[in-house]
mmCIF file of C-alpha atoms in Angstrom:
data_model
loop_
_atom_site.group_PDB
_atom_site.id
_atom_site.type_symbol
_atom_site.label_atom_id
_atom_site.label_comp_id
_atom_site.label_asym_id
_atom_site.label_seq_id
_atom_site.Cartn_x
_atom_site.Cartn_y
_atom_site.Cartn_z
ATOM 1 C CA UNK G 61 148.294 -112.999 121.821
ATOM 2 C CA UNK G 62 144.221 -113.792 121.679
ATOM 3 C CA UNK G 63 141.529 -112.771 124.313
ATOM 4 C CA UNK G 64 138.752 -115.023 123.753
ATOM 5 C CA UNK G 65 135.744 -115.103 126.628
ATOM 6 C CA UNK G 66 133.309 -118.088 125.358
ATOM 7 C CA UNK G 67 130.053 -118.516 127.682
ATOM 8 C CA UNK G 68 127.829 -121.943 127.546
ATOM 9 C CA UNK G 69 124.564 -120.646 127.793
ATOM 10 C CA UNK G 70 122.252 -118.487 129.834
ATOM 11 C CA UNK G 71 120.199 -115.383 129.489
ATOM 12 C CA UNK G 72 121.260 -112.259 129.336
ATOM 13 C CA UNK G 73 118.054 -109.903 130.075
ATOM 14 C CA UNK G 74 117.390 -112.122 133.361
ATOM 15 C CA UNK G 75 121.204 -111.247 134.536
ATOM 16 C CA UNK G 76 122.168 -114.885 134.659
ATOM 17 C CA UNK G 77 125.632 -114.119 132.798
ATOM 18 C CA UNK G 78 126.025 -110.918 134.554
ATOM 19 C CA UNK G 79 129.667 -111.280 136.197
ATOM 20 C CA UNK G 80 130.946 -112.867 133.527
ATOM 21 C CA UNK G 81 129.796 -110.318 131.594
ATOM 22 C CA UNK G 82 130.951 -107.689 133.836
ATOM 23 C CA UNK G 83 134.290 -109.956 133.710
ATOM 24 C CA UNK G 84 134.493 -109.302 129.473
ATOM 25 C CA UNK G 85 134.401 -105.430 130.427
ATOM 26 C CA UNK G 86 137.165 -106.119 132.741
ATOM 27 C CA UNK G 87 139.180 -108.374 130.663
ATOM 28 C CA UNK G 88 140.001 -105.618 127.682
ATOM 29 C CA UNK G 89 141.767 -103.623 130.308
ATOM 30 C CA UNK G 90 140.017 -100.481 129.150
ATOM 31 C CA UNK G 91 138.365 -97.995 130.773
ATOM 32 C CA UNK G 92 135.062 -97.578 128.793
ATOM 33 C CA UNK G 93 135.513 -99.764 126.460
ATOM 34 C CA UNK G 94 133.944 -99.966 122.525
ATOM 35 C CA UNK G 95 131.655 -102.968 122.608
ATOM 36 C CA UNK G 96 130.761 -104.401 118.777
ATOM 37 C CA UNK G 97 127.739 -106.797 119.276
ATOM 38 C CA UNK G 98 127.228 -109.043 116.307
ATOM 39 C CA UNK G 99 123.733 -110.267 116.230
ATOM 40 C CA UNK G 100 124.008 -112.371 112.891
ATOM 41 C CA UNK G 101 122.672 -115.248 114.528
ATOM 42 C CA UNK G 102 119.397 -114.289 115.884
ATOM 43 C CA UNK G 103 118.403 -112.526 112.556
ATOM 44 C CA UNK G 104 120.293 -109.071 114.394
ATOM 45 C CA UNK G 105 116.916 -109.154 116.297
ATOM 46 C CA UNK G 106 115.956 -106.049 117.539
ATOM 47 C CA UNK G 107 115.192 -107.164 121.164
ATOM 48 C CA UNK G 108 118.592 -108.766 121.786
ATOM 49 C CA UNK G 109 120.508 -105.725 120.330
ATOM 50 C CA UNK G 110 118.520 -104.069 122.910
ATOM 51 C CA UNK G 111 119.425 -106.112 126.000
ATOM 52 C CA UNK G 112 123.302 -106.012 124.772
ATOM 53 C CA UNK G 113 123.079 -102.419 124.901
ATOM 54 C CA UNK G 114 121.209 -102.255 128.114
ATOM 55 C CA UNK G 115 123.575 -104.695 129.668
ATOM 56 C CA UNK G 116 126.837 -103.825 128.373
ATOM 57 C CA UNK G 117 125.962 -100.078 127.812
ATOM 58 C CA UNK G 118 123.788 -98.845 130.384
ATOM 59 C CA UNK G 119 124.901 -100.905 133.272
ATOM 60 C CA UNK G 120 128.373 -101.711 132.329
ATOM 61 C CA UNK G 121 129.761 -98.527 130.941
ATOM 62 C CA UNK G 122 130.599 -99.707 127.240
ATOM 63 C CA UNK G 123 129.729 -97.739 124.190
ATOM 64 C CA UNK G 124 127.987 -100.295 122.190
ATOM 65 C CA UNK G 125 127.645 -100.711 118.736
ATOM 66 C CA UNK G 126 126.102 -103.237 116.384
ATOM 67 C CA UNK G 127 126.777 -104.770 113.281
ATOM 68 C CA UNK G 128 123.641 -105.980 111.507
ATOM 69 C CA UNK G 129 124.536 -108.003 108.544
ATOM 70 C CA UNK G 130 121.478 -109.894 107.609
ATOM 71 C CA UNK G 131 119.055 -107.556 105.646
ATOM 72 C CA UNK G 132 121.282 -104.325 105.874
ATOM 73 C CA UNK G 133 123.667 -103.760 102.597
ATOM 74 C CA UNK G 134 126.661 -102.538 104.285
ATOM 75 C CA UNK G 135 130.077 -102.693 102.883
ATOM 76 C CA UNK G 136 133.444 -104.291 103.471
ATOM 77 C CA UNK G 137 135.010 -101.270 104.280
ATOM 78 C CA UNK G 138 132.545 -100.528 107.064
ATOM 79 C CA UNK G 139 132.497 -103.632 108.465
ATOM 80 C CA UNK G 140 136.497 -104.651 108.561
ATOM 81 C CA UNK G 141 136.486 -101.069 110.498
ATOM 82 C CA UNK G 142 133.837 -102.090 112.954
ATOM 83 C CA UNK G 143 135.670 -105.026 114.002
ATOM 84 C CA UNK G 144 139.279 -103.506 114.004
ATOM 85 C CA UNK G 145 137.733 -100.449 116.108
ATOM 86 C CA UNK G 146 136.552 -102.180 118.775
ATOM 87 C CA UNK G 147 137.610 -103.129 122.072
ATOM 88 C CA UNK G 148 135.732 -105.707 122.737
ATOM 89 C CA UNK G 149 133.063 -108.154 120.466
ATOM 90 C CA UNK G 150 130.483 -109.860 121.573
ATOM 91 C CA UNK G 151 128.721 -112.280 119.242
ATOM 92 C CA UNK G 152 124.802 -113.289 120.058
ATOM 93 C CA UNK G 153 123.704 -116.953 120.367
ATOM 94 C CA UNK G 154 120.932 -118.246 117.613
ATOM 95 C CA UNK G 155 121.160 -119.906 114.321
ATOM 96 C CA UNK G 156 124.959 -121.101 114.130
ATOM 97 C CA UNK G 157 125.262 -122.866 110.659
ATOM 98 C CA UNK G 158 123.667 -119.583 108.936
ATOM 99 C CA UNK G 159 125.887 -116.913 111.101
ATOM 100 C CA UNK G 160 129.083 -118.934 109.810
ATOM 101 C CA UNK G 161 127.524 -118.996 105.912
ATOM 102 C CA UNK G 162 126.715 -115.210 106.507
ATOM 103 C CA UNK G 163 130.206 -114.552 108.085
ATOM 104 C CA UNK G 164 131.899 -116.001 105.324
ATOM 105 C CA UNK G 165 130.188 -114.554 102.733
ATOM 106 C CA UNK G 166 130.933 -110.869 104.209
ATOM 107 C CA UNK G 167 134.764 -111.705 105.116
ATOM 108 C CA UNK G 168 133.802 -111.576 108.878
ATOM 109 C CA UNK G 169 135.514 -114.605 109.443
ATOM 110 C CA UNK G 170 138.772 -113.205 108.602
ATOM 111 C CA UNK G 171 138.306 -109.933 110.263
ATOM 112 C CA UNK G 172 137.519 -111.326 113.368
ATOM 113 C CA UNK G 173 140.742 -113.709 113.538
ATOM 114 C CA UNK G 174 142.640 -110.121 112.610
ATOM 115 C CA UNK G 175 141.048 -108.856 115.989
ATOM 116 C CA UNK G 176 142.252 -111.899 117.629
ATOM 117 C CA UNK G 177 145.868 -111.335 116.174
ATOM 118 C CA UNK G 178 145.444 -107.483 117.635
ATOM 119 C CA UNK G 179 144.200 -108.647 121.312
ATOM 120 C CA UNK G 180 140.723 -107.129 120.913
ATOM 121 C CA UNK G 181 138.363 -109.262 123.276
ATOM 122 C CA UNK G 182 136.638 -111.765 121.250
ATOM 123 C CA UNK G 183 133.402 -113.306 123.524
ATOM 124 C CA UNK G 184 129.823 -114.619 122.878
ATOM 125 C CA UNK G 185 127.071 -117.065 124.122
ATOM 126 C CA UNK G 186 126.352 -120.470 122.585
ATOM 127 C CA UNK G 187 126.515 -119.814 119.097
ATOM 128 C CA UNK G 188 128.834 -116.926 119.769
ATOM 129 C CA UNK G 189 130.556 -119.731 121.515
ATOM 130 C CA UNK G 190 131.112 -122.149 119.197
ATOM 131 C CA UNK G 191 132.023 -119.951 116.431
ATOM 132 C CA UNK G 192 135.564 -119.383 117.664
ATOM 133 C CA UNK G 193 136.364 -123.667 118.349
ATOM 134 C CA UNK G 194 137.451 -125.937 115.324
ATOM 135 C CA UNK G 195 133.732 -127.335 115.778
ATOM 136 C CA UNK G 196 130.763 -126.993 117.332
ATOM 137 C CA UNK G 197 127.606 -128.833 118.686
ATOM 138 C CA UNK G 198 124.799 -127.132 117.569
ATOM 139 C CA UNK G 199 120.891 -127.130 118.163
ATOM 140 C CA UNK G 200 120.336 -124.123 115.475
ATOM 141 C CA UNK G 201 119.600 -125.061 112.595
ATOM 142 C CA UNK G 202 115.673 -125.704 111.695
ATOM 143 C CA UNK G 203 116.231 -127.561 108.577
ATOM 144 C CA UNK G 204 118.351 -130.760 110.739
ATOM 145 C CA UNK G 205 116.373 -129.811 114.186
ATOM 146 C CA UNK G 206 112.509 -129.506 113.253
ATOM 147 C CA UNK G 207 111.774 -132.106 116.581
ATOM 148 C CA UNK G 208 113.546 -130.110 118.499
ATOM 149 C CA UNK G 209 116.775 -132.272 118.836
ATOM 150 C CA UNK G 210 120.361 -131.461 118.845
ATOM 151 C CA UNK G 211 121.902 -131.097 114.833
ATOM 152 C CA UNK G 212 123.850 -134.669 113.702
ATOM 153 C CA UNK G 213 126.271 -132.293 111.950
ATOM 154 C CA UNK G 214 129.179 -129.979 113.279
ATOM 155 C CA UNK G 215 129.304 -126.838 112.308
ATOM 156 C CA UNK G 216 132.765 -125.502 111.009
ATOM 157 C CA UNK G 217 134.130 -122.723 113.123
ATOM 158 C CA UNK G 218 136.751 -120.044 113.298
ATOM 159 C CA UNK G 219 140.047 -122.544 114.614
ATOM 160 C CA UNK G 220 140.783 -120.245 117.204
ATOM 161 C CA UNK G 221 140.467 -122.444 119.961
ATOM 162 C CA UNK G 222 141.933 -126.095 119.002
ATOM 163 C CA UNK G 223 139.290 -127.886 120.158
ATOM 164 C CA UNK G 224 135.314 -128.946 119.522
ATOM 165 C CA UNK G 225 132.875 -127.423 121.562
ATOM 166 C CA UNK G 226 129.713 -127.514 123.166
ATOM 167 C CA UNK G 227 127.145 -124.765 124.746
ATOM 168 C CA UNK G 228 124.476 -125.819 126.667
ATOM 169 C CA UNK G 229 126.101 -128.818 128.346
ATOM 170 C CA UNK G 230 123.184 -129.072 131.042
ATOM 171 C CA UNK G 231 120.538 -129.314 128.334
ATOM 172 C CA UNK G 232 118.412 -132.176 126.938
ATOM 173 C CA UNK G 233 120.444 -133.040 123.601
ATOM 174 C CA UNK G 234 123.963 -132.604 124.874
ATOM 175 C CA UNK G 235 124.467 -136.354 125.265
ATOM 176 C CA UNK G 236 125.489 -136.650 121.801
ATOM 177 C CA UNK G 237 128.316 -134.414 121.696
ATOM 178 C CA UNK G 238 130.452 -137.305 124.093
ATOM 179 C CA UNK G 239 129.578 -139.893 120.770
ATOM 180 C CA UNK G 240 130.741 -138.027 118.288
ATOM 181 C CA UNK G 241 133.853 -136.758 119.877
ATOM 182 C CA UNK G 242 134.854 -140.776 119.869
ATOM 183 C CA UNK G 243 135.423 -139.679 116.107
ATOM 184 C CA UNK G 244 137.264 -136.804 117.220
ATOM 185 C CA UNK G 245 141.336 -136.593 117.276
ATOM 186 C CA UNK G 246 141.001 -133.126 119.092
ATOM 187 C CA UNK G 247 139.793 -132.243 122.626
ATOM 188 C CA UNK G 248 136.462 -131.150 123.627
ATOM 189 C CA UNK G 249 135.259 -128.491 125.306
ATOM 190 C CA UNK G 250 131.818 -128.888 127.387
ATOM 191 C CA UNK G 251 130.201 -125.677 129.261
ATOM 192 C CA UNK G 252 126.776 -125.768 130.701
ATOM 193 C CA UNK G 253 124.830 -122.501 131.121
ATOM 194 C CA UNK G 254 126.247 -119.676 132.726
ATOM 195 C CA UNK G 255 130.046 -121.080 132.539
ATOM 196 C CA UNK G 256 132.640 -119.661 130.433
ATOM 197 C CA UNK G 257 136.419 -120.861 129.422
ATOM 198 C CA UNK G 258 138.802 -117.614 128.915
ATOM 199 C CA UNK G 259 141.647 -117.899 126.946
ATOM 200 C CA UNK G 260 144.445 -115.219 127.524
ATOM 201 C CA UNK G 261 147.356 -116.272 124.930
ATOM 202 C CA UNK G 262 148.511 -119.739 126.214
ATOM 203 C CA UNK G 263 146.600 -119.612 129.165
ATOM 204 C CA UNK G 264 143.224 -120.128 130.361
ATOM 205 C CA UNK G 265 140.786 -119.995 132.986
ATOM 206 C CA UNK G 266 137.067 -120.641 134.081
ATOM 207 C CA UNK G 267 134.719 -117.944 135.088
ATOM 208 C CA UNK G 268 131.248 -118.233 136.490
ATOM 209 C CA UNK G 269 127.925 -116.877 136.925
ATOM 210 C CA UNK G 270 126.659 -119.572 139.092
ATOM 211 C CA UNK G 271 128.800 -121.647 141.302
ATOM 212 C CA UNK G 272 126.733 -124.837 139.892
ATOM 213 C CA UNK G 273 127.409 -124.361 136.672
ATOM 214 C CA UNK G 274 130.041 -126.984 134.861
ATOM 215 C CA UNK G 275 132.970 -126.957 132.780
ATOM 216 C CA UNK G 276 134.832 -130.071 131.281
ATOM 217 C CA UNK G 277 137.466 -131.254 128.514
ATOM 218 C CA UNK G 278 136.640 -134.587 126.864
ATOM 219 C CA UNK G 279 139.665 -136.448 125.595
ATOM 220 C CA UNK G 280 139.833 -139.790 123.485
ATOM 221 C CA UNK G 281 142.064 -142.186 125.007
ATOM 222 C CA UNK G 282 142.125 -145.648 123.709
ATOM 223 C CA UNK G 283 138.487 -145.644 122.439
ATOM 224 C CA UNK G 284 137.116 -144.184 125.579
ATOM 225 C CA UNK G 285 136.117 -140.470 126.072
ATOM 226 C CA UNK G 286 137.969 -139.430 129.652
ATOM 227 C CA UNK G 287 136.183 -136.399 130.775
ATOM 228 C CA UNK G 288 137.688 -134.118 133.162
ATOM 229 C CA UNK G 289 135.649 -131.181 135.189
ATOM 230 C CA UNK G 290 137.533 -127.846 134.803
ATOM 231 C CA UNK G 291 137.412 -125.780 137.869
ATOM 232 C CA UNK G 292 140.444 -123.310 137.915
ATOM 233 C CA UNK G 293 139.557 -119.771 138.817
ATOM 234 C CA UNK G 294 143.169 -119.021 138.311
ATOM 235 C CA UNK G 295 144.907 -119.131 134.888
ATOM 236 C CA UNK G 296 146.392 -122.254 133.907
ATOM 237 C CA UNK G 297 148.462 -122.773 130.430
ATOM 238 C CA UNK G 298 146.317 -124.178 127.720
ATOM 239 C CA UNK G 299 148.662 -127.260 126.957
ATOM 240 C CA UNK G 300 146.984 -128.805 129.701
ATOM 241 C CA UNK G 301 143.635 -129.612 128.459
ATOM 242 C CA UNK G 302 144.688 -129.223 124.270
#
């Protein structure tokens, strides 16, 4: 039970995440598919809605729909039936900390773990990474990131995956994510740009856009972070890195 496709980093209009992308499509085992994109973390900007639909839509062969939550007034009816009616979501990257305040607010949070429970695809980039780990490492938030520096705090995320996580793992900022998992009693999941982890049930896998592009799990073992490079293109069960 659970489909979960979460992607490190890399952009979407330049094609960088295009076969894992075309993987997602794939992965719901649906012919045509109804893709929900949730922009709440890039302020449902109008050019990344846009993209998704160009993308997913146009090239892929999704019907694509959208669920704006930031300045539109839409209700909890409409929105519990968005996510349940879907085949696959897809969840932008941008501000993290706000998206999860936003989510919460508008019961998101518990519709989406409902769409887990029901084996719709559940995927998203960098902040639509992180959002379905126990934690994440975040550079969203203005307010802790005005120098342009990773944030010092995690942001709280959906518990799907039992583990921490961070996007972006090839970026400047990134280092910090191997301290604070010292304080961690979980494992960590790292994925640079254009990398994702796929979780089928008790299973999981690594898919990638670029054959350069690393995965790894960070464990604590007695007060020293082992990290491990994940490189299965096969599935594998879970249990072995959490």
């Amino acid at each position: 039970m659970g489909k979960i496709v979460a992607i490190g980093g890399g952009e979407m209009r330049f094609h960088e995440t295009l076969p894992i992308d075309r993987y997602i499509v794939e992965f719901s085992n649906i012919e045509n598919p109804k893709l929900l994109f949730i922009p709440t973390a890039s302020n449902d900007a109008q050019g990344y809605i846009d993209t998704v639909t160009a993308i997913y839509g146009e090239q892929l062969g999704c019907t694509v729909d959208t669920l704006c939550l930031v300045d539109q007034d839409i209700s909890d009816e409409t929105i519990k039936n968005k996510i349940l009616s879907s085949n696959i979501i897809y969840v932008g990257g941008g501000d993290t900390v706000r998206m999860m305040e936003i989510w919460r607010t508008k019961k998101v949070d518990q519709y989406l773990k409902e769409a887990f429970a029901h084996n719709i695809v559940l995927s998203g980039l960098s902040a639509g990474s992180i959002c379905w780990f126990l934690e994440g490492h975040s550079n969203s938030s203005i307010e802790t990131n005005r120098d342009g520096w990773w944030d010092r705090e995690q942001v709280i995320g959906l518990g799907l995956i039992p583990a921490n996580h961070c996007p972006h793992y090839n970026e400047v900022g990134h280092e910090t994510f191997d301290d604070n998992m010292l304080d961690k009693e979980v494992p960590g999941i790292a994925l640079q740009n254009n990398v994702a982890i796929v979780i089928d049930g008790d299973m999981y896998k690594i898919v990638k856009s670029d054959i350069e592009s690393k995965a790894y799990v960070l464990k604590k073992c007695n007060g020293t972070m082992n990290k491990t490079e994940l490189n299965n293109c096969d599935f594998q069960p879970l249990s072995d890195i959490l």
